[in-house]
Every structure is written in C-alpha cells, then in structure tokens.
Coordinates of C-alpha atoms and ligand atoms in Angstrom, one line a residue:
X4 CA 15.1 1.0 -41.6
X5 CA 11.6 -0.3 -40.4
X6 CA 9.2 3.0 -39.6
X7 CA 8.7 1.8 -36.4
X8 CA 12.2 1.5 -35.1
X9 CA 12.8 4.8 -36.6
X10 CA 10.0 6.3 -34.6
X11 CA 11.2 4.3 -31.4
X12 CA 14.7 5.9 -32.0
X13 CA 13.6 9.5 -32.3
X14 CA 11.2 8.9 -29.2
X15 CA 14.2 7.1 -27.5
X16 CA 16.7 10.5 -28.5
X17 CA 13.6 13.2 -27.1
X18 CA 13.8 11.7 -24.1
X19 CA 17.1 11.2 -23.7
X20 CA 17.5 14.9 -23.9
X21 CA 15.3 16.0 -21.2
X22 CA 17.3 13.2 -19.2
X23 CA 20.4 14.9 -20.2
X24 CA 19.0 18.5 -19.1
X25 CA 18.2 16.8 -15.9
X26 CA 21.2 15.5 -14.8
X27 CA 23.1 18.0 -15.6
X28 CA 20.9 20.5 -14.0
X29 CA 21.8 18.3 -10.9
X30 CA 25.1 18.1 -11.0
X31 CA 25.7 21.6 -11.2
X32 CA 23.3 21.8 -7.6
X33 CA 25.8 20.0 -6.2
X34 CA 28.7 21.5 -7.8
X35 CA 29.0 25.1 -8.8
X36 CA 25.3 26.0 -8.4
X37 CA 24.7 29.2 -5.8
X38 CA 23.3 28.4 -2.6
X39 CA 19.9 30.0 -2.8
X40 CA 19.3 28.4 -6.3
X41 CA 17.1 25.3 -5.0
X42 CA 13.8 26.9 -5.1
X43 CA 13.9 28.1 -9.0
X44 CA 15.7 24.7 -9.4
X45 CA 13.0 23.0 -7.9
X46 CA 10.5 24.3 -10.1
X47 CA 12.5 24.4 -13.5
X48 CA 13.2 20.3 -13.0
X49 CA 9.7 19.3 -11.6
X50 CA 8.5 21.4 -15.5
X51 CA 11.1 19.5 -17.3
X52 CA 10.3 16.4 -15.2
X53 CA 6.4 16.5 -16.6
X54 CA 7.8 17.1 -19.9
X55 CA 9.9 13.8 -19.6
X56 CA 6.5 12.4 -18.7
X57 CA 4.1 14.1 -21.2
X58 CA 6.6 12.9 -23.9
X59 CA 6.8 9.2 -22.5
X60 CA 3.4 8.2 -21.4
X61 CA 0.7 9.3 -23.8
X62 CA -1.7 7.1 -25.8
X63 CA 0.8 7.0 -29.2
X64 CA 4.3 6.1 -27.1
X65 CA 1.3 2.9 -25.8
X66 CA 0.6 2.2 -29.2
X67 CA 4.1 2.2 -30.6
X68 CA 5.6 -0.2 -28.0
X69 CA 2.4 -2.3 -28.7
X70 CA 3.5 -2.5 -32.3
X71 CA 6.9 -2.9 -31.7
X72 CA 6.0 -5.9 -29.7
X73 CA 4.8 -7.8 -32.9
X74 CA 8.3 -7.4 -34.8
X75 CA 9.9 -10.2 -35.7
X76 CA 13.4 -10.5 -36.0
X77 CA 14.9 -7.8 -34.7
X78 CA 18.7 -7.8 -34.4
X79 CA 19.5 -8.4 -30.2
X80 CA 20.6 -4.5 -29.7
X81 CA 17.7 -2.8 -31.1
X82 CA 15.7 -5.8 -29.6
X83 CA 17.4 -5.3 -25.6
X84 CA 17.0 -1.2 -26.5
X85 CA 13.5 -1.2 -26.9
X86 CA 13.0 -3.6 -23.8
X87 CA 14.9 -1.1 -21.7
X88 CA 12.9 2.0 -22.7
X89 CA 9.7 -0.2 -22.7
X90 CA 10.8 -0.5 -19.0
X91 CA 11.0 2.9 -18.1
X92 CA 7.6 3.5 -19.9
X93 CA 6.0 0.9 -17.6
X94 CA 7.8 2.1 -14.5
X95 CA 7.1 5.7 -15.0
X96 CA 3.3 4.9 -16.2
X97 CA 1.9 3.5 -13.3
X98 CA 2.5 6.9 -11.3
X99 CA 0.3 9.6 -11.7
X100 CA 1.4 12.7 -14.0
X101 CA 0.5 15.2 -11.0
X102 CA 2.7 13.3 -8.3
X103 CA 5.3 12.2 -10.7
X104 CA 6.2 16.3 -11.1
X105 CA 5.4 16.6 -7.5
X106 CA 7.6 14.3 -6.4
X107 CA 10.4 15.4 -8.1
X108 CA 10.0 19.0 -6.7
X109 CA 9.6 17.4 -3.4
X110 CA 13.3 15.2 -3.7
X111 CA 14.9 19.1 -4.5
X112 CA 13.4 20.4 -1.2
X113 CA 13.6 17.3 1.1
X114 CA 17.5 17.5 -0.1
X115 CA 17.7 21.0 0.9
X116 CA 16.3 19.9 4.1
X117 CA 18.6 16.9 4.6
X118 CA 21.4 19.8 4.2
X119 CA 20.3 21.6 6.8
X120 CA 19.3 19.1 9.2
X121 CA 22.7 17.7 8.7
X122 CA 24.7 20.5 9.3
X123 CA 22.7 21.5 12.3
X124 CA 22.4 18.0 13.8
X125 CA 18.7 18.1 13.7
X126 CA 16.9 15.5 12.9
X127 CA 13.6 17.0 13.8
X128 CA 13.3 19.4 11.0
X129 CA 13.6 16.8 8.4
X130 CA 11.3 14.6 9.7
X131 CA 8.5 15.8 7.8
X132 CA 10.2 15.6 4.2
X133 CA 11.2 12.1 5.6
X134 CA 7.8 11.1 5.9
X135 CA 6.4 12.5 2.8
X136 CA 9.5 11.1 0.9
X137 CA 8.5 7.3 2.4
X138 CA 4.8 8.3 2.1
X139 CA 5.1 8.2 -1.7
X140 CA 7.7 4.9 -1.9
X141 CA 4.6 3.2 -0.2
X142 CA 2.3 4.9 -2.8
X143 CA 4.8 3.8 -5.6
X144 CA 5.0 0.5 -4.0
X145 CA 0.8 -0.1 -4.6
X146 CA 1.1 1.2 -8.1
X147 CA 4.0 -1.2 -9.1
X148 CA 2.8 -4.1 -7.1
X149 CA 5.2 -7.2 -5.7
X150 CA 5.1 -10.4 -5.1
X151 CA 6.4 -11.7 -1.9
X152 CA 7.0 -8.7 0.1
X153 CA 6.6 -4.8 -0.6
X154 CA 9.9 -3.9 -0.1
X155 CA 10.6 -6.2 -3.5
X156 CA 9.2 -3.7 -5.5
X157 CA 11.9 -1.1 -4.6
X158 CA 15.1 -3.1 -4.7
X159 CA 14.1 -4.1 -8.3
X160 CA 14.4 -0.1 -9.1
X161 CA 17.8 -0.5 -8.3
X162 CA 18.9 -3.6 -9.4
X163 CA 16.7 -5.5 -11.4
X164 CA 15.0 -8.5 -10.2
X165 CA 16.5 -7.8 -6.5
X166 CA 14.3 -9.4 -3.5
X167 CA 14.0 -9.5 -0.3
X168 CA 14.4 -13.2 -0.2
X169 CA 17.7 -12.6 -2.0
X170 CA 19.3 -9.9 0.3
X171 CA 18.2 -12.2 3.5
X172 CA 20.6 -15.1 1.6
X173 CA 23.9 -12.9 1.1
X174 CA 23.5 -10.9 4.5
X175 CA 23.1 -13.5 6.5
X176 CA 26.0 -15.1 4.9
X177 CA 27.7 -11.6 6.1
X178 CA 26.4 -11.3 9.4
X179 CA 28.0 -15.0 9.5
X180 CA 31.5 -14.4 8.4
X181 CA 32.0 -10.5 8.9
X182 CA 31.3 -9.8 12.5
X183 CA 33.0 -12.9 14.4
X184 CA 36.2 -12.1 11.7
X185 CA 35.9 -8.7 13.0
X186 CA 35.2 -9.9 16.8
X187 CA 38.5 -11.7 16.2
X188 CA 40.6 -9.0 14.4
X189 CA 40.0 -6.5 17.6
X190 CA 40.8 -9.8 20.0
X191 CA 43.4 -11.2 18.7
X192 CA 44.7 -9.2 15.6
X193 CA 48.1 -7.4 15.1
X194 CA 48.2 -3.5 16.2
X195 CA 48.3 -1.5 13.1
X196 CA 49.4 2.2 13.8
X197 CA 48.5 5.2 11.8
X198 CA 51.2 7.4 11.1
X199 CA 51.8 7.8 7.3
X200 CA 48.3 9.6 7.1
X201 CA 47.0 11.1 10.3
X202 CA 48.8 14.2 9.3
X203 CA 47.9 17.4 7.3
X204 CA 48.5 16.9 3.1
X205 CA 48.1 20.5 1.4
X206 CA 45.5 20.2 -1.5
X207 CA 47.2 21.1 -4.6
X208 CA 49.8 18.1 -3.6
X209 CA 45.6 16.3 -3.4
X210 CA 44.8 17.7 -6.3
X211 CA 47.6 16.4 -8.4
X212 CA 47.3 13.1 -6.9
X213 CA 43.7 12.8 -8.3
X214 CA 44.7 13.9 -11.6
X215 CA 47.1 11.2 -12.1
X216 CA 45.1 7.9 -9.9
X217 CA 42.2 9.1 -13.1
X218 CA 44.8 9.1 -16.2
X219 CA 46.4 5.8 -14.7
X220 CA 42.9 4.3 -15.0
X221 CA 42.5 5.3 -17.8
X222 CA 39.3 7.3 -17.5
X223 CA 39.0 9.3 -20.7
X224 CA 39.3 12.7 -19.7
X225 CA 38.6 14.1 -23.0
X226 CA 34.8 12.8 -22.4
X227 CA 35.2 13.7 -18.2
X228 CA 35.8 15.8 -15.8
X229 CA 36.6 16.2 -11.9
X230 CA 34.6 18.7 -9.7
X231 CA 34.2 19.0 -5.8
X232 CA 31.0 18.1 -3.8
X233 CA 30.0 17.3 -0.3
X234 CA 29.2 13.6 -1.2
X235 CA 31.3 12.4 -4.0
X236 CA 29.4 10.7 -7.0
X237 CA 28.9 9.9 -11.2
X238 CA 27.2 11.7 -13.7
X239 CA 27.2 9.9 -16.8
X240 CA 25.0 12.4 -19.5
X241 CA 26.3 10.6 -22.5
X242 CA 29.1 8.5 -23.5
X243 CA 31.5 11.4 -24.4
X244 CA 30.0 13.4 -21.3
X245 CA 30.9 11.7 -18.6
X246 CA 31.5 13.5 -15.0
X247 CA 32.7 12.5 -11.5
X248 CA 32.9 14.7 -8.2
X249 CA 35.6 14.1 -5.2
X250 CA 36.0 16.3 -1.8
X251 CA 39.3 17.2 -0.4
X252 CA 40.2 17.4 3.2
X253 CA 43.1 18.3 4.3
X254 CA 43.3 16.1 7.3
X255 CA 41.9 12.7 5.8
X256 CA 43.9 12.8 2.3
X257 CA 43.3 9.1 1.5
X258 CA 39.3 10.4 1.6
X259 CA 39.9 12.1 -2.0
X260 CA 42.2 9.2 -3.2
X261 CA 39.6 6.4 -2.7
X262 CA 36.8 8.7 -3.9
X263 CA 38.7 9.6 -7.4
X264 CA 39.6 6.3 -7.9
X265 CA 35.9 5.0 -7.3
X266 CA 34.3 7.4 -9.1
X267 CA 36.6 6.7 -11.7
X268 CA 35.5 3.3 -11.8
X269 CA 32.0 4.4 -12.1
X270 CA 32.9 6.9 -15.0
X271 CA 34.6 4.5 -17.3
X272 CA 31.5 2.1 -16.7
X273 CA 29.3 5.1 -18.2
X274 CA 32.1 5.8 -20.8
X275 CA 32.1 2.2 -22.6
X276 CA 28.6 1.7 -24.3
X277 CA 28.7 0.8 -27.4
X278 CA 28.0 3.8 -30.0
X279 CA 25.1 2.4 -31.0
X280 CA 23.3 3.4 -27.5
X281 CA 25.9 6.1 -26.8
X282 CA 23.3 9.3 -26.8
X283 CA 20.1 6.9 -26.1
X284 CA 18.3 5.9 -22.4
X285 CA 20.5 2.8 -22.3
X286 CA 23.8 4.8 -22.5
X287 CA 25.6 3.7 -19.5
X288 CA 25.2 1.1 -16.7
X289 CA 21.4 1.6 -14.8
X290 CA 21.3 -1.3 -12.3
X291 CA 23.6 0.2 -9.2
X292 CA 24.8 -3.5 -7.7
X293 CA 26.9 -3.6 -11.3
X294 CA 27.7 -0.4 -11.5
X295 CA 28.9 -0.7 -8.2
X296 CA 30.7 -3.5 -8.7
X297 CA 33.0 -1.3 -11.1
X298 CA 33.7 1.0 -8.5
X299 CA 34.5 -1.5 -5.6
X300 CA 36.8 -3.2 -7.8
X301 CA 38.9 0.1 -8.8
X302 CA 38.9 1.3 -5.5
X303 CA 39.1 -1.8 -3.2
X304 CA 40.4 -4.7 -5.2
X305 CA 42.3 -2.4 -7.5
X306 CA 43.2 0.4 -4.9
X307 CA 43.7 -1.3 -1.5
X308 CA 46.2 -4.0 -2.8
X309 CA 49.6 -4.6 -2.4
X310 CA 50.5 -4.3 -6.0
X311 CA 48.7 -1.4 -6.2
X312 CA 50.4 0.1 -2.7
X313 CA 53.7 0.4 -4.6
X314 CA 52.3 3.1 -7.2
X315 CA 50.5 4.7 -4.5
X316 CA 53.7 5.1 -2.5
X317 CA 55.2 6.3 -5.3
X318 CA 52.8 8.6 -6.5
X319 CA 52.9 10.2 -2.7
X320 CA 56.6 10.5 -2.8
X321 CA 56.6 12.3 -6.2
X322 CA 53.9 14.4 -4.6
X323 CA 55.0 15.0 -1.1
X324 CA 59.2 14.7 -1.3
X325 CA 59.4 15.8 2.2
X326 CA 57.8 13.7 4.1
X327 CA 60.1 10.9 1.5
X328 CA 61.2 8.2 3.9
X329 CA 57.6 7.9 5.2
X330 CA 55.8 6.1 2.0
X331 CA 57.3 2.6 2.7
X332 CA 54.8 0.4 0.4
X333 CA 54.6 -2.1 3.2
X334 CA 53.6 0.0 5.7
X335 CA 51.5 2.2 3.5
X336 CA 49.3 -1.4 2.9
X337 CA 48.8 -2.0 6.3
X338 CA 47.5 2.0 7.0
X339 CA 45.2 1.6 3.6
X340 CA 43.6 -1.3 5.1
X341 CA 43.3 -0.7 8.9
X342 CA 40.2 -2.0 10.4
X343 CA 38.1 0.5 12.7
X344 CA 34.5 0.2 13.6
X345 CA 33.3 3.3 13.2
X346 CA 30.0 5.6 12.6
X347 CA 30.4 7.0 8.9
X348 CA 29.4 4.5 5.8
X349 CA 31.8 6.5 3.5
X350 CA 34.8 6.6 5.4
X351 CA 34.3 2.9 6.5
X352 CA 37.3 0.5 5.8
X353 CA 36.5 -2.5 3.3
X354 CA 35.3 -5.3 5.9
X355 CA 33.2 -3.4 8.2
X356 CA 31.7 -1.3 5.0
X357 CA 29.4 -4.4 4.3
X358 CA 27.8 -4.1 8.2
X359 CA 26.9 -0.2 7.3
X360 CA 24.7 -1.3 4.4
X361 CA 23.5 -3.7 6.8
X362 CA 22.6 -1.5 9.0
X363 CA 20.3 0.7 6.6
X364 CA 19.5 -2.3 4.6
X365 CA 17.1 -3.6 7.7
X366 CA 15.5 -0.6 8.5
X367 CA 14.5 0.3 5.5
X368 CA 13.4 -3.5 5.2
X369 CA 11.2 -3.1 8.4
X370 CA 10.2 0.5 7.3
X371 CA 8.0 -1.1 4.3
X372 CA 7.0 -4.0 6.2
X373 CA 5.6 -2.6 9.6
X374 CA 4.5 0.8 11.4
X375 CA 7.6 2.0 12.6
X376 CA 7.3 5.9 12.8
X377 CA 9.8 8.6 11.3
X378 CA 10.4 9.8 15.0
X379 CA 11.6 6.1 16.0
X380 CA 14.7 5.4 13.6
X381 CA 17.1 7.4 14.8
X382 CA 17.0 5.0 18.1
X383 CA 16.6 2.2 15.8
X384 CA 19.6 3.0 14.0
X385 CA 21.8 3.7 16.9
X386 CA 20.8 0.3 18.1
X387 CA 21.8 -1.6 15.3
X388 CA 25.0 0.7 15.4
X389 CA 26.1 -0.8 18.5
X390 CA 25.3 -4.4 18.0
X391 CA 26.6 -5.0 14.7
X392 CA 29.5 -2.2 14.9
X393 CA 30.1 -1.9 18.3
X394 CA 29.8 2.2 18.0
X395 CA 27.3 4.3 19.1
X396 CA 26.6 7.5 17.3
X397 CA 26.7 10.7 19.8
X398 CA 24.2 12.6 17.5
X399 CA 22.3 12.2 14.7
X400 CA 24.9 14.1 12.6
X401 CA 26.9 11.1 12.7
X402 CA 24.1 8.5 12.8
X403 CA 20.7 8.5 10.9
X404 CA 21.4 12.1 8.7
X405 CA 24.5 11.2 7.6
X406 CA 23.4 9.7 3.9
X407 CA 21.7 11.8 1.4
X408 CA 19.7 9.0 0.0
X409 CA 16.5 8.9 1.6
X410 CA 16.2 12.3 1.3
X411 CA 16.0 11.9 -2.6
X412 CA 14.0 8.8 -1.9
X413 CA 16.4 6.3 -2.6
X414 CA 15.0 3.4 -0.7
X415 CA 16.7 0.4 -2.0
X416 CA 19.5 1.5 -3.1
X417 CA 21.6 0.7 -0.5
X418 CA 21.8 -3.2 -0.7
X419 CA 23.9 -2.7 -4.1
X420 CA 26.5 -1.3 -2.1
X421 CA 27.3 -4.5 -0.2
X422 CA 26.0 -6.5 -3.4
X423 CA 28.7 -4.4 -5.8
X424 CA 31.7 -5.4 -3.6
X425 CA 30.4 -9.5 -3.7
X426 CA 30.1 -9.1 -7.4
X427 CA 33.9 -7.4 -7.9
X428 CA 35.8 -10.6 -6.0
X429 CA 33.7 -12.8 -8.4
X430 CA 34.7 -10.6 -11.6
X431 CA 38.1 -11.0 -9.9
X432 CA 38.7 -14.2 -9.4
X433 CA 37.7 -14.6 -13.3
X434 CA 39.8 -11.9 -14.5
X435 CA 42.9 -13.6 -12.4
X436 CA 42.1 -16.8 -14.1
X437 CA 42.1 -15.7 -17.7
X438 CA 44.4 -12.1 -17.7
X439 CA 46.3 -12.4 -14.3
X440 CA 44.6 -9.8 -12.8
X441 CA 47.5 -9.4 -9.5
X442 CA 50.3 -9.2 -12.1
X443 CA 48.9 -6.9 -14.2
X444 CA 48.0 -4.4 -11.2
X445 CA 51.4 -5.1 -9.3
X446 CA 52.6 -3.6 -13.1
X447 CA 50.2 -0.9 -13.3
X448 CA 48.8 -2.3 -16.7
X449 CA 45.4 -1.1 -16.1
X450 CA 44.3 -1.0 -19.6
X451 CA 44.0 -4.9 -19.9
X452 CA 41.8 -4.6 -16.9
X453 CA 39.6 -2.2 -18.3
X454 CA 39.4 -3.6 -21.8
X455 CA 38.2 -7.0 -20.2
X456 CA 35.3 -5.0 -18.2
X457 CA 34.2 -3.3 -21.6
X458 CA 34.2 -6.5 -23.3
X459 CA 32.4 -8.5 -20.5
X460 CA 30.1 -5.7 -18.8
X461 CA 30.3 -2.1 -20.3
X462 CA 29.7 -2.5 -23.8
X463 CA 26.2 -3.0 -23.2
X464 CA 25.1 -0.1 -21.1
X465 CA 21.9 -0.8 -19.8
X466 CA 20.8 -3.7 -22.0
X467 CA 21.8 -6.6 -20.3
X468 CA 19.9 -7.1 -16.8
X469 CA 22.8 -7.9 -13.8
X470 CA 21.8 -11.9 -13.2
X471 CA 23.4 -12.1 -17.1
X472 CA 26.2 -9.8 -16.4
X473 CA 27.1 -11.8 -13.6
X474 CA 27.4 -14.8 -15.6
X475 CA 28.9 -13.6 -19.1
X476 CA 31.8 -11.8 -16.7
X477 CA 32.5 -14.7 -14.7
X478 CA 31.0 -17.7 -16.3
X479 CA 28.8 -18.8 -13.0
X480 CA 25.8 -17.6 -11.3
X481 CA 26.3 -14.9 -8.0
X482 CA 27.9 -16.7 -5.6
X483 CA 28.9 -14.1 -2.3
X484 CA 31.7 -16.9 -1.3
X485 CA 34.0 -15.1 -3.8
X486 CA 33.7 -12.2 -1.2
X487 CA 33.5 -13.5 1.8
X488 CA 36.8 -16.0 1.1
X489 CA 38.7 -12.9 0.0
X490 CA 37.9 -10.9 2.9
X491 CA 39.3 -14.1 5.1
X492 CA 42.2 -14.3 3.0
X493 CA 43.1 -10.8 3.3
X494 CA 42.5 -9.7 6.7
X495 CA 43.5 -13.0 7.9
X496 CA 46.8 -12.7 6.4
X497 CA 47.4 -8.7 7.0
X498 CA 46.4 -9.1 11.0
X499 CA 48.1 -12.6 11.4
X500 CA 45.2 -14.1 12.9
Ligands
ZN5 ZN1 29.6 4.3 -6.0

C-alpha cells in the first residue's frame, strides 16, 4: 500500500477514536450518566475535543492531504474516504483551536441550561446560553463563508450542499399543498375517535413491544442496543456499535412505538457501511436529510401503513390479551394516523409534522439574516404557531424550549427533518416499482426492504454526498411531488375528502 494512504488511514483511525470517546461520552449524559456529572463532563470532552483538534489540524495533517491531492488513480473508496476526512479538516480548520474547545464546553452547559429552563418553563434563564450559542454560528458562519445568503453556510453542515434557495423551493411547495389539505381535513374530513390508545399500557407490556418492532426490522442487536432518554435519538460509534434510545410513557404508548421503530431506522443506516469504512470517520450516514429519510421511511411509510397496521394489531394483542377485541387493524390505522394540530414537533402526526420544521426552519432563517433579539422569538414562534398550525402555545415549555437543538447549536438541522420525509416517498415509490415495496410490508418481509437500502444508500456511509444518493436510490433528481402526492393520496383517502 502507498505510504501515504497508509499514513491517511492511521490518521483517519486516531481520530476516529477520540470521535468514538466522544460520543459515547454523550450518550451515557443522556442515558445512565448521574445528574450532577455535567460539569466534569464538560471539561473532560472540551480536553478530548482539543485533542480531536490538535490531532486534525496541524501543519503535517496540511501537508499530507496536499500530497494526497496529487495521487493518481486511486480506487473510488479510498478516493471518496479521503474527500470526506479532507472535509472535516477544512470545516474544523477554519475555527480557532481556543473557541473550538470552548465551544464544545459551552454546548454541555447551554444543554444543562435548556434542561432546566425546560422543566421550569423559563425561558429567561436560557437566554444567555441562547445568545452565546447563536453568537458563535454567526462567528462560524464568517469563517466558513457563503455564497448567496449566510444561513447557506449552516444548512450545508447538515446536509451537504443545502441552501436557502433550495429549502424556499420545497416549503413553499408545502405551505401550498399541506395547510389548505389540512384546512380541509378539519372542514370537511371524517371524525376519527381515539379510543384504542388514550388509555394507560403498563411498560413491561412497552417494553416488549419494542424489543420485537427492532428484531422485525431487523436491526442487529448483536451490534445495538436500546436505552431510555428524555428525547429519543442514534448513536452510531462504529458499525458493530451501534445504539438507539426510546422513552416510555405510560399514557401515550404509541410515543415509544414510533420512536423504536425510527430510531431503528436510523441504527441499521449506521449499521450497513461497508467494512472497509466500518471503524473510520465515514462509518455511518453524516448528512441528516438521508439519514433521516431512513427513519421516516421505517416509521411513517413503513410504520403508519395499512399493511404494516395488521402486525401492529397483532403484536398489541399478543401483548395486551385483555384489552383483545380492541386491536381491530382497521380501526387501529385510522387512530395511527389521526390528524391533530398541535404544539409538540415530536408527537406531531405525519402531515402536520412538515409545518413544525416549518415553523423553526424560518426563524432560524431570519435569525442569520436580520437583528431579531433572543428575547423576541418566543413571540415569534408563537405567531407562526398560530398561523400555520392554528395552536397557540400557553408557555414556552410547550413552544420555543421544547427542542434540544439549539441549545447544542444545531442551527440547520431542522430543514432535514421535513427534507427526510420528501426523500422516503421518492425511495418509495422506486422500491414499489422494482421490489413491491406494499406487498412485502403487508407480509412483514422487511429484510428485502433493508437489503435494497444497503445496496442503494448504506453501504457507503458517509462517502456519497445526498444529491447522488438521491439519484442512485431512485434513479431521478429530488423531486418533493413524491411527498406531497402521497400525503393527498393518503389523507385524502383515510378522511374521505
Ligand atoms: Zn431522526
């Protein structure tokens, strides 16, 4: 093997590590860790953090990428590898080594102070980690530059080559067909009642149901496991290491079943590199509207249809034989996908989920583009509440604190929410072409799903940039009229409008 590529791998391994240390590090905050752990925490990841820096931006990691510039025919892996970690050089090269450590201390205390503020319902106390938090993203904006507007240059963090110009196109294609379908639904549409699960499921009976929604998607739990946490999410550390989080409620029991089965979807993204990049930085899917995508598609196209509705009645009657006569698959579809406006993103049915990233997606838009003060967006986002949603937070518990992602300066991330459900219909609608996707879910053959995923997206971890994703999967360019045409379709039908 060339020198070079070998010295690119062991950099590529090093910092892999630390990554490793760090996310697991963070995963057990938001597990197991103790309560008053955050401050040590804090200190022990912002060290580790300028390690991870030290060890990828110093004057011989500059040369070698330099040098590895002028090879010449390199096989496409180790060619779309180095690209990647050349990426994450560049990105984490233009920041300063002082505020890079800084800010990651910063993320573990502004997220303490999200907690708080959240649980208290005040707003007020966070404000100031708020500010500093967006204080930076306009620093780190300056340092990466942009082209056409500065909120560009964070939307490409999160999905590469994301713009502004872009998100305009697909949400005002949403605003278009979502809110007069949803104007119509509460007009005109059928009355749906809840009464299979407005009622109290005991959490072992939960518990169980989890286990078996991950084994029937087949997410390897040899290389995985399920823990609790107050917002549910994916840690993929490696290819065999590959962890997912739920939360149980007693009184909400399809709030754990939709979070295991889209965290699952995340985790058998992470789970499906090829070896090759199994233990490297492009293990595992990085650009969130794809990653995304996997988990809409388990939990919504997957989880929320009618073929799927028969195994889930089933699964509840094996679980919960007393309550036996209630789990009738017909009526258990109609409950799964009720429409309600209301104030939470993550307990949001499927067609009003795409007006809460709205929602967040143009403030933070007008955030990096104007003056708009910390103190003014909890108004601002109870305005946009009302006129999009119709709902009006009471306090800012259940309005502007109820996300954890600005606090760990996520801006940008958002958008891939919305983006990840448009890109699952198009996956969709090529997967029902070429495997007959409906049959095989109304069978419970998830396998062939899956195995056309790893072919088409998750093989190549973090190699392949989402525009060619798009394409290899379905054979066309993005096109958001695969969503929007399946949300008609289906709500259409199900309220007989
Ligand atoms: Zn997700």
């Amino acid at each position: 093997m060339n020198d070079l590529i070998k010295q690119f791998n062991a950099l590529d391994e090093k910092l892999k590590s630390m990554s490793y240390f760090l996310a697991l590090v963070e995963f057990d905050g938001a597990t197991t860790a103790p309560k008053k752990s955050f401050k040590e925490r804090s200190i022990a990841i912002s060290n580790l953090s300028q390690l991870y820096y030290q060890t990828l931006v110093n004057e011989n990691t500059k040369k070698l990428f330099e040098d590895l510039d002028k090879l010449k025919n390199l096989d496409e892996l180790t060619r779309d590898k180095i690209e990647y970690v050349k990426k994450e050089y560049i990105k984490t090269s233009i920041v300063p080594e002082n505020e890079f450590s800084e800010y990651a201390k910063l993320q573990v205390l502004a997220g303490e102070a999200w907690e708080n503020a959240f649980k208290n319902n005040d707003f007020k106390s966070f404000a100031p980690f708020l500010d500093k938090v967006i204080a930076y993203q306009k620093k780190l904006i300056e340092y990466k530059g942009y082209e056409a507007n500065p909120y560009d240059a964070l939307l490409d963090l999160y999905e590469a080559d994301l713009t502004v110009e872009k998100c305009d196109l697909f949400f005002d294609k949403l605003k278009k067909e979502i809110v007069p379908l949803l104007a119509e639904i509460s007009k005109n549409g059928k009355k749906i009642e809840e009464k299979i699960f407005n009622k109290s499921f005991d959490l072992d009976g939960q518990r169980k149901i989890s286990d078996k929604l991950m084994e029937l998607v087949h997410y390897d739990l040899d290389g995985g496991l399920l823990k609790e946490s107050t917002h549910p999410f994916t840690t993929g550390l490696s290819k065999h290491d590959v962890r997912i989080t739920t939360r149980f409620y007693e009184n909400q029991v399809l709030s754990s079943v939709y979070s295991t089965i889209h965290e699952s979807g995340h985790a058998i993204y992470d789970q499906s590199s090829k070896d090759e990049i199994g233990f490297s930085l492009a293990n595992g899917g990085a650009y969130m509207g794809i990653h995304e995508s996997q988990s809409r598609l388990y939990e919504n196209n997957i989880g929320r249809s009618k073929g799927f509705t028969k195994i889930l009645s089933e699964l509840f009657k094996e679980t919960y034989p007393e309550l036996n006569e209630t789990f009738k698959p017909e009526e258990v579809y109609e409950e799964i996908n009720i429409v309600k406006p209301s104030l939470i993103r993550v307990e949001a049915d499927e067609l009003t989920y795409a007006l809460h990233v709205l929602v967040r997606y143009e403030i933070e838009k007008e955030i990096f583009n104007s003056d708009i003060k910390v103190s003014e967006l909890p108004a601002l986002w109870n305005k946009k509440y009302k006129e999009y949603l119709g709902v009006e937070p009471q306090n800012d518990s259940e309005g502007i604190l109820q996300d954890i992602h600005w606090s760990l300066g996520a801006f940008g991330y958002f958008p891939t929410y919305a983006l990840g459900s448009a890109y699952a219909c198009q996956f969709v609608a090529k997967m029902e072409e070429e495997i007959g996707f409906t049959s095989l879910v109304e069978k419970g053959e998830l396998l062939e799903i899956k195995k056309w995923l790893n072919e088409k997206i998750h093989q190549y971890g973090s190699t392949k940039k989402p525009d060619f994703l798009i394409k290899n999967a379905s054979g066309k360019d993005f096109d958001p009229s695969y969503y929007t045409d399946y949300l008609n379709k289906k709500y259409r039908e199900l309220y007989e409008i």
